[in-house]
CSV table of C-alpha atoms and ligand atoms in Angstrom, one decimal:
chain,number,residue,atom,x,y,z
A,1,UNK,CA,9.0,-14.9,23.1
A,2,UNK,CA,12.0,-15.2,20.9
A,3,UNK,CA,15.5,-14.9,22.4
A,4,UNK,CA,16.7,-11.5,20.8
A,5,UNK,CA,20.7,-12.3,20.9
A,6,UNK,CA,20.1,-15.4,19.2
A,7,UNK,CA,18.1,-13.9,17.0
A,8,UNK,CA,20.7,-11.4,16.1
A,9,UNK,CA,23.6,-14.0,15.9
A,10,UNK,CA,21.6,-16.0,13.5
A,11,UNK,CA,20.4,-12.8,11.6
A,12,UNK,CA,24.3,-12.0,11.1
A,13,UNK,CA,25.2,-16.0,10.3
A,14,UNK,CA,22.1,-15.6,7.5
A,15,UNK,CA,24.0,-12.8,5.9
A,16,UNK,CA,27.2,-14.1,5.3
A,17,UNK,CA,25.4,-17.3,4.5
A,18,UNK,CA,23.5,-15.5,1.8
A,19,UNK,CA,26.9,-13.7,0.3
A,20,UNK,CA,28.5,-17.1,0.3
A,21,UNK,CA,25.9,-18.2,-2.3
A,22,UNK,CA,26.1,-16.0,-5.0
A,23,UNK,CA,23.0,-16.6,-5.7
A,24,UNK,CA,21.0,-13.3,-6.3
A,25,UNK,CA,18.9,-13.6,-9.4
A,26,UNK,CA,18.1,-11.3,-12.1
A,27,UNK,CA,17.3,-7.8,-11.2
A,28,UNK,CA,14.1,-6.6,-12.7
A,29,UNK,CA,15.5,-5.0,-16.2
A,30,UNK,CA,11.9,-3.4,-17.4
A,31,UNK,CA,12.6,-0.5,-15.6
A,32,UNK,CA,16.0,0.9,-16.6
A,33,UNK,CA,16.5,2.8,-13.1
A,34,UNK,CA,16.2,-0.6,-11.7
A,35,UNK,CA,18.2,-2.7,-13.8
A,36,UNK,CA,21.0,-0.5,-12.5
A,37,UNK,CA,21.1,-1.9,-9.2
A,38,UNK,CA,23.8,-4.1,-8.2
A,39,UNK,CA,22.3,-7.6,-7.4
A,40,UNK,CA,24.7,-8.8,-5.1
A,41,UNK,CA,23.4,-6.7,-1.6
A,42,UNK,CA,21.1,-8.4,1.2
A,43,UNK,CA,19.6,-6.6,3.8
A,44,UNK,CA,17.5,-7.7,6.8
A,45,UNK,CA,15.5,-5.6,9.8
A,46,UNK,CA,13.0,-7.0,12.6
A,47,UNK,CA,10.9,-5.4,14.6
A,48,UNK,CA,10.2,-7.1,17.4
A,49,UNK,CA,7.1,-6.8,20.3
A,50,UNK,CA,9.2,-5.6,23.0
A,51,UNK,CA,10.2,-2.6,20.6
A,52,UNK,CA,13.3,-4.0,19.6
A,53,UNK,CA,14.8,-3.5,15.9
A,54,UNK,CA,16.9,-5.9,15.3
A,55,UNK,CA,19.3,-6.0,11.9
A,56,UNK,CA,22.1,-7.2,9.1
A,57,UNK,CA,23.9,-6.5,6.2
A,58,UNK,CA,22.9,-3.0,4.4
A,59,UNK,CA,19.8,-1.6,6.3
A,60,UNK,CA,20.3,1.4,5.9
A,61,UNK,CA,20.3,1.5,2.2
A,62,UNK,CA,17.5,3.0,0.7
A,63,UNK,CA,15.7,0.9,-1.9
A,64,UNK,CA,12.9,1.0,-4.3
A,65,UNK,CA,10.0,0.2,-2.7
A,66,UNK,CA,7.5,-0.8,-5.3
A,67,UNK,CA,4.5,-3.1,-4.7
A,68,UNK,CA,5.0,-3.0,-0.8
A,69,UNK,CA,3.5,0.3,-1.3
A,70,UNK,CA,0.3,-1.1,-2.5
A,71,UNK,CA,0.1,-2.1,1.3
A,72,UNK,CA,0.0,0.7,2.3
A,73,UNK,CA,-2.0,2.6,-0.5
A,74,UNK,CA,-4.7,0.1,0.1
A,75,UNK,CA,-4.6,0.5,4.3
A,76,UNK,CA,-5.1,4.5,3.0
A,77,UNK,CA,-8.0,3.5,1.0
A,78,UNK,CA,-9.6,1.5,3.1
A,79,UNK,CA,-9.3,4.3,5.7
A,80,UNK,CA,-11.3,6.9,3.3
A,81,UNK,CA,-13.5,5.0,1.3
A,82,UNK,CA,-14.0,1.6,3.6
A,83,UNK,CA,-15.6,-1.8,2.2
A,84,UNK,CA,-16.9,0.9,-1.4
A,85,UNK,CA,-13.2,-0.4,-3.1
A,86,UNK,CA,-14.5,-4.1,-2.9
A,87,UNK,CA,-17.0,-2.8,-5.5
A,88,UNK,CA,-14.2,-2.0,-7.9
A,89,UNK,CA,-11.6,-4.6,-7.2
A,90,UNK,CA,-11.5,-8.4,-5.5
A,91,UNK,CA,-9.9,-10.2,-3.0
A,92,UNK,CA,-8.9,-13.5,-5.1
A,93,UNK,CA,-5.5,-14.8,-5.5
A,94,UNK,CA,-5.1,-14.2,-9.7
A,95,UNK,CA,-3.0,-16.9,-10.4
A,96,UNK,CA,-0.9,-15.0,-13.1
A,97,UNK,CA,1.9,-12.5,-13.1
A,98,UNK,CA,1.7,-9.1,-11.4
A,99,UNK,CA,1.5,-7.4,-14.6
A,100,UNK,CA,-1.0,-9.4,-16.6
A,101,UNK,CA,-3.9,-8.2,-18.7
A,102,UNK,CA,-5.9,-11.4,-18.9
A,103,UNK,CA,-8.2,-11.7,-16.3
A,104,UNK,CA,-9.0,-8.2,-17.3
A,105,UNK,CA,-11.1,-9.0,-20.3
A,106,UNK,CA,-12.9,-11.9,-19.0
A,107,UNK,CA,-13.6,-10.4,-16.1
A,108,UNK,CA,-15.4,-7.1,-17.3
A,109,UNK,CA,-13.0,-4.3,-16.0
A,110,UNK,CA,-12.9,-5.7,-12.1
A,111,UNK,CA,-9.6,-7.2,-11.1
A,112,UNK,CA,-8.7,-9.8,-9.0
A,113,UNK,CA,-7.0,-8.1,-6.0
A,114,UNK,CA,-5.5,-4.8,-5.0
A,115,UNK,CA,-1.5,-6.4,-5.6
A,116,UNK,CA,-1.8,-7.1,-9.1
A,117,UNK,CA,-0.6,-4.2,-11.1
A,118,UNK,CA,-4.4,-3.9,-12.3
A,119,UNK,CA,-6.1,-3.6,-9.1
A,120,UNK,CA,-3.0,-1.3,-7.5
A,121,UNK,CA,-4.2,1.4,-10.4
A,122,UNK,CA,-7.8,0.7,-8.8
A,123,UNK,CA,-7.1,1.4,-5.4
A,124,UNK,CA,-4.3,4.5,-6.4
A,125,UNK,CA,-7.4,5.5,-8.9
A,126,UNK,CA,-9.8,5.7,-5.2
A,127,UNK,CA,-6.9,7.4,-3.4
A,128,UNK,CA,-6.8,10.0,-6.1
A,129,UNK,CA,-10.3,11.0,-6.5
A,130,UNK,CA,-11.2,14.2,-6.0
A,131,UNK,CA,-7.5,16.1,-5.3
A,132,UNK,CA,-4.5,16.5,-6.9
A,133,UNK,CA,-1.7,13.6,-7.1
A,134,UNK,CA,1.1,15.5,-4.7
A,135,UNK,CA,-1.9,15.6,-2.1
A,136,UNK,CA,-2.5,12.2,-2.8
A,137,UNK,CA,0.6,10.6,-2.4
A,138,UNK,CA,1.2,12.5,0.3
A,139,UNK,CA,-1.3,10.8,2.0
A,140,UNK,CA,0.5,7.4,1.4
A,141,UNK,CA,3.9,9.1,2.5
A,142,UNK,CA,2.3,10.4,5.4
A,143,UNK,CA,1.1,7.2,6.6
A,144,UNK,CA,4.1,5.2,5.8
A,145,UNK,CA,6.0,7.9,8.0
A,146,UNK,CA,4.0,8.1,10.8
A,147,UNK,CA,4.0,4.4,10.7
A,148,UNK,CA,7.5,4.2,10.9
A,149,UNK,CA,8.0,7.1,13.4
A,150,UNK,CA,10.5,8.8,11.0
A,151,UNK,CA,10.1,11.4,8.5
A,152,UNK,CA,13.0,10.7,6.2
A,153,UNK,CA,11.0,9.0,3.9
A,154,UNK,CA,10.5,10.2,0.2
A,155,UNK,CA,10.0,9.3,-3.2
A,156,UNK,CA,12.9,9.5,-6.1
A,157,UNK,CA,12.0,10.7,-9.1
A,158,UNK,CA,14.2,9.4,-10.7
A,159,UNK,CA,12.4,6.0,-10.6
A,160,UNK,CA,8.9,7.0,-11.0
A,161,UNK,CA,10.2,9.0,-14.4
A,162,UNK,CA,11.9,5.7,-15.4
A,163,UNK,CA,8.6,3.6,-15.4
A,164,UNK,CA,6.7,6.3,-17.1
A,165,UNK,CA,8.6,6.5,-19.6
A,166,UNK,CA,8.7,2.3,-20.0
A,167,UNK,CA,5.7,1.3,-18.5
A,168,UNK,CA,3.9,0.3,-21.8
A,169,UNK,CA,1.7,-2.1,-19.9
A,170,UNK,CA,0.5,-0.4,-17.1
A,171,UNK,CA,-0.7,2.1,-19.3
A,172,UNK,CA,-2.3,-0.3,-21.3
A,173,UNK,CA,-3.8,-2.0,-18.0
A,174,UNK,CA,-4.9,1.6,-16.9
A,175,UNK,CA,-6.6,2.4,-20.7
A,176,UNK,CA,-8.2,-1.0,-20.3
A,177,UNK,CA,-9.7,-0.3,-17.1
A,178,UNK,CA,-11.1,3.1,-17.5
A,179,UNK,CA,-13.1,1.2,-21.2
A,180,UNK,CA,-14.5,-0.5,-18.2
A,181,UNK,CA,-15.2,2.4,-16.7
A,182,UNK,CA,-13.3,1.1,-13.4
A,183,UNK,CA,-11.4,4.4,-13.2
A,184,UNK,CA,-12.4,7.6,-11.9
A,185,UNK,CA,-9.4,9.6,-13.0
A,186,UNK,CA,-7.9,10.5,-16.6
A,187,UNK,CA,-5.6,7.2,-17.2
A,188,UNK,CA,-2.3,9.9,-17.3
A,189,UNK,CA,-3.1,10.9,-13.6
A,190,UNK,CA,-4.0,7.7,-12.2
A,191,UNK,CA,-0.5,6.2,-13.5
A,192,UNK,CA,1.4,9.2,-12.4
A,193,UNK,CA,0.3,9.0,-9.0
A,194,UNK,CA,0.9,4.9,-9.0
A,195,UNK,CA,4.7,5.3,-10.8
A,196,UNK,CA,5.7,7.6,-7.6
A,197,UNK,CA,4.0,5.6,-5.1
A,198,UNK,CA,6.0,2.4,-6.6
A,199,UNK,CA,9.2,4.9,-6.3
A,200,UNK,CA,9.0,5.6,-2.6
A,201,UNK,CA,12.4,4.9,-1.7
A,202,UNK,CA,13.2,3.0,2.4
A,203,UNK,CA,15.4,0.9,4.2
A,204,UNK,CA,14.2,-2.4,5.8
A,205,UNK,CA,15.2,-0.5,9.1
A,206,UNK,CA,12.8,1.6,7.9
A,207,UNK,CA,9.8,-1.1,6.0
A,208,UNK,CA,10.3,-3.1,9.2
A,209,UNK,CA,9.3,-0.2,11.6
A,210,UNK,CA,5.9,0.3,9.3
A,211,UNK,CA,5.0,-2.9,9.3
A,212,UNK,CA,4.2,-3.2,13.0
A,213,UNK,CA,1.0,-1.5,12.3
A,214,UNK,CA,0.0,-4.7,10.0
A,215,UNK,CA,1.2,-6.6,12.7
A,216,UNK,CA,-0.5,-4.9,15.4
A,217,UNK,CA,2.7,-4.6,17.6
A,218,UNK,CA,1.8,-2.9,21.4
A,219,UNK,CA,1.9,0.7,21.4
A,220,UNK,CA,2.0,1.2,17.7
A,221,UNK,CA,0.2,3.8,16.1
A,222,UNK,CA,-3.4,3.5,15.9
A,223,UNK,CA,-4.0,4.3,11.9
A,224,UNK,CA,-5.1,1.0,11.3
A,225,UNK,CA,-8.1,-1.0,13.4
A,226,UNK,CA,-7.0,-4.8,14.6
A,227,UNK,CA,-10.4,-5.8,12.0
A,228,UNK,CA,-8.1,-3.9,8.7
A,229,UNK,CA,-4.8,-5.4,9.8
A,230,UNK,CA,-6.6,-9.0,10.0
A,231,UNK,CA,-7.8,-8.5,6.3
A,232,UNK,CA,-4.4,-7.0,5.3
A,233,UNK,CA,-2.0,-10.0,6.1
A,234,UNK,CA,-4.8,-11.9,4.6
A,235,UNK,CA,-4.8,-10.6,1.3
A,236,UNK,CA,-1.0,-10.6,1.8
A,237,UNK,CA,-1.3,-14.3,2.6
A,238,UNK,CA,-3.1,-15.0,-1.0
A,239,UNK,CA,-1.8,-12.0,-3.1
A,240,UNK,CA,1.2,-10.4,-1.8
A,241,UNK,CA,3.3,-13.1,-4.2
A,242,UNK,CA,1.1,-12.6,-7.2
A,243,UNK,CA,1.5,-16.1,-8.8
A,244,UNK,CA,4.2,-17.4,-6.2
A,245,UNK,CA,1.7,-16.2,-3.6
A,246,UNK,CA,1.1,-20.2,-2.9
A,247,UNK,CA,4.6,-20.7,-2.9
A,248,UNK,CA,5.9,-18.4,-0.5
A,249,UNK,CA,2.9,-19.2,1.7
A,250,UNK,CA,4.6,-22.9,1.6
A,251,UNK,CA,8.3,-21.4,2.1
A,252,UNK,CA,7.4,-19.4,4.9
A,253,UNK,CA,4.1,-19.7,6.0
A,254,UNK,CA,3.5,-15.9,7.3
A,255,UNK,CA,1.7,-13.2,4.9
A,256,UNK,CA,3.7,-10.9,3.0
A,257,UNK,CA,4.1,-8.2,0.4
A,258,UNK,CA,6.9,-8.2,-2.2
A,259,UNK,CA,8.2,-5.5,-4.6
A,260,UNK,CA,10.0,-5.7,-7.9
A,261,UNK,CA,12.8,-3.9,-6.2
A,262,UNK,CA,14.1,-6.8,-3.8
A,263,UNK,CA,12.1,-5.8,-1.1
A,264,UNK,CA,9.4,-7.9,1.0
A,265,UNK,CA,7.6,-6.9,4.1
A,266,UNK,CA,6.7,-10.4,6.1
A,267,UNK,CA,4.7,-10.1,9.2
A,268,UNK,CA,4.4,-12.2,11.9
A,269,UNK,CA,0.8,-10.8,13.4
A,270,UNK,CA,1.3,-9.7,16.7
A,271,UNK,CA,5.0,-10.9,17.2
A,272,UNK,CA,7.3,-9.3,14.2
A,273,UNK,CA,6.9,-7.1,11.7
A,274,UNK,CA,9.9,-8.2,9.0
A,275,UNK,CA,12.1,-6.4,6.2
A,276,UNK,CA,14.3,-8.1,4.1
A,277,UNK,CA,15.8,-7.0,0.8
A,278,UNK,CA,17.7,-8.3,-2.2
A,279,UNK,CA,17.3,-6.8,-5.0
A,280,UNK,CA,17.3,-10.1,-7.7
A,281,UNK,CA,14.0,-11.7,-8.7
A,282,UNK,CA,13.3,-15.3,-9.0
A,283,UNK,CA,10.7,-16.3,-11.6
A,284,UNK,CA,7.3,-14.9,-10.4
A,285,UNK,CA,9.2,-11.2,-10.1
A,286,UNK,CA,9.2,-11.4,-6.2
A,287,UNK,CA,13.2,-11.3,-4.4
A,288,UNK,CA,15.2,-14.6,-4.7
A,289,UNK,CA,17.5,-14.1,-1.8
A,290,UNK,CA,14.8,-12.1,0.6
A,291,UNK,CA,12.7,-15.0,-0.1
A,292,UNK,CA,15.1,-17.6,1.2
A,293,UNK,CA,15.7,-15.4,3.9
A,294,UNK,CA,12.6,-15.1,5.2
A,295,UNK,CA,12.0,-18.9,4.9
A,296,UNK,CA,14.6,-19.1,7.2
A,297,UNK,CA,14.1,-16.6,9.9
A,298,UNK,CA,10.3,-18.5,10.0
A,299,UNK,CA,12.5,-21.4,10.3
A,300,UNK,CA,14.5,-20.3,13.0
A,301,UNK,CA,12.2,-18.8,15.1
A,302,UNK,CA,9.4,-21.2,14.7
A,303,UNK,CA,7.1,-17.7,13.7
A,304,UNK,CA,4.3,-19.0,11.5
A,305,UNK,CA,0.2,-18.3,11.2
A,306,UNK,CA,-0.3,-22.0,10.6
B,1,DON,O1,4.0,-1.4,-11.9
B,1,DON,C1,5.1,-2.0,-11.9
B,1,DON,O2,5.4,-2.9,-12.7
B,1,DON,C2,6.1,-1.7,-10.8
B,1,DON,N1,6.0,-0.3,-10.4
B,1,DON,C3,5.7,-2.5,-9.5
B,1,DON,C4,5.6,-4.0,-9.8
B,1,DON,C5,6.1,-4.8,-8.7
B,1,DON,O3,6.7,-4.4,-7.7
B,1,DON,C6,5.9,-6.3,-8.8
B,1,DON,N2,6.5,-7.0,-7.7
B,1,DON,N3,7.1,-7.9,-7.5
């Protein structure tokens, strides 16, 4: 068990600590709704066992969400379809960037894993089968919220109609799957539905409290089974980073999701589930500051899968 006041001491030390640095990185400039965001913010929220959320610096801002929600997406999948989605898409660190085309080719239409930009149309593509988008991603917002036990959770539009109107190559990734025949759905559909999942909008107070599913807190809602969350932090352990999977394994050594928004979800299974946010990238896309952060809460605590 993990001394809470401590905890929160350190939590608040962290954030100055982080300011002091100036040290934010480059916020991701692809998507022009993005690239507006002030770098220099941190944010930090901790869900502990006992039911405890602990917190510092702005977590109550709302930010951009992104590839977190491919979490949760995939936990919706999995849910309707089951193991059919491993059919369509694998569970293999790719070893490139979150937005490559590569492996596509060589690998006849199936990508690696449901994080990369390529499988995340895959498993939106399952999701959407068969309804509308709004029923669709209402699906995902549903979960996220009943997850979180709040209901102030929502997408903005503004965001989503950004990345349509810039996301050149994951329209080109989504053309290239369905020549494979790997989606289900008209391409336009499919990418609609993924650019407002990607635009949910939450705070870390907020990501942290959805998490504990994954983390299979006590007394947290039953949506997922213990055997989903297992596989869930695993393919967060391998793929959550894309190509700095590997490294923030090393860093921090718990799974965890990032998004091209600053945000990363970071669980400890069965003690924490953990928020952070910052909203400039390091080099693989995923948050510099929120990674250093969570190396050192996993430092300070001792909270690691290894
Ligand atoms: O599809 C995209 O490029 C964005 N909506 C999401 C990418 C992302 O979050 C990558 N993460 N670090």
């Amino acid at each position: 068990t993990v001394d809470a006041q401590a905890l929160q001491a350190f939590l608040d030390r962290l954030t100055a600590d982080i300011h002091a640095r100036h040290d934010w990185g480059e916020v991701a400039n692809y998507i022009p709704e993005l690239a507006k965001v002030d770098p220099a913010q941190f944010a930090v929220s901790i869900a502990l066992a006992d039911g405890r959320l602990l917190h510092a610096g702005a977590s109550a801002r709302r930010f951009s969400i992104q590839s977190v929600s491919k979490v949760f997406t995939l936990a919706c999948v999995l849910g309707r379809h089951g193991e059919q989605i491993w059919t369509r898409v694998g569970r293999e660190p790719s070893g490139t960037r979150f937005d490559s085309i590569l492996l596509l080719e060589q690998e006849k239409g199936r990508p690696r894993n449901p994080f990369i930009n390529a499988g995340a149309l895959v498993t939106t593509d399952a999701l959407l089968t068969g309804r509308a988008p709004r029923e669709a991603l209402s699906e995902v917002l549903a979960f996220l919220r009943e997850a979180a036990e709040e209901d102030d959770i929502h997408i903005d539009p503004a965001v989503a109609l950004s990345e349509e109107r810039t996301g050149f190559r994951n329209i080109a990734l989504a053309n290239y799957l369905k020549s494979f025949d790997n989606l289900q759905n008209a391409p336009e559909l499919t990418l609609g539905t993924y650019f407002h999942q990607c635009a949910i909008e939450m705070t870390t107070d907020q990501l942290a409290r959805a998490g504990r599913i994954i983390a299979q807190l006590p007394g947290v809602s039953p949506l997922l089974t213990a055997e989903k969350a297992r596989r869930l932090n695993a393919l967060m352990m391998t793929c959550g980073h894309y190509d700095g999977s590997g490294d923030f394994a090393f860093r921090v050594g718990l799974p965890g999701k990032s998004g091209v928004g600053g945000g990363i979800l970071v669980i400890a299974p069965g003690v924490a589930s953990i928020a952070v946010w910052s909203p400039g990238l390091n080099l693989y896309g995923n948050s510099h500051m929120g990674t250093y952060a969570a190396e050192q809460i996993a430092k300070f605590t001792g909270w690691s899968v290894f």
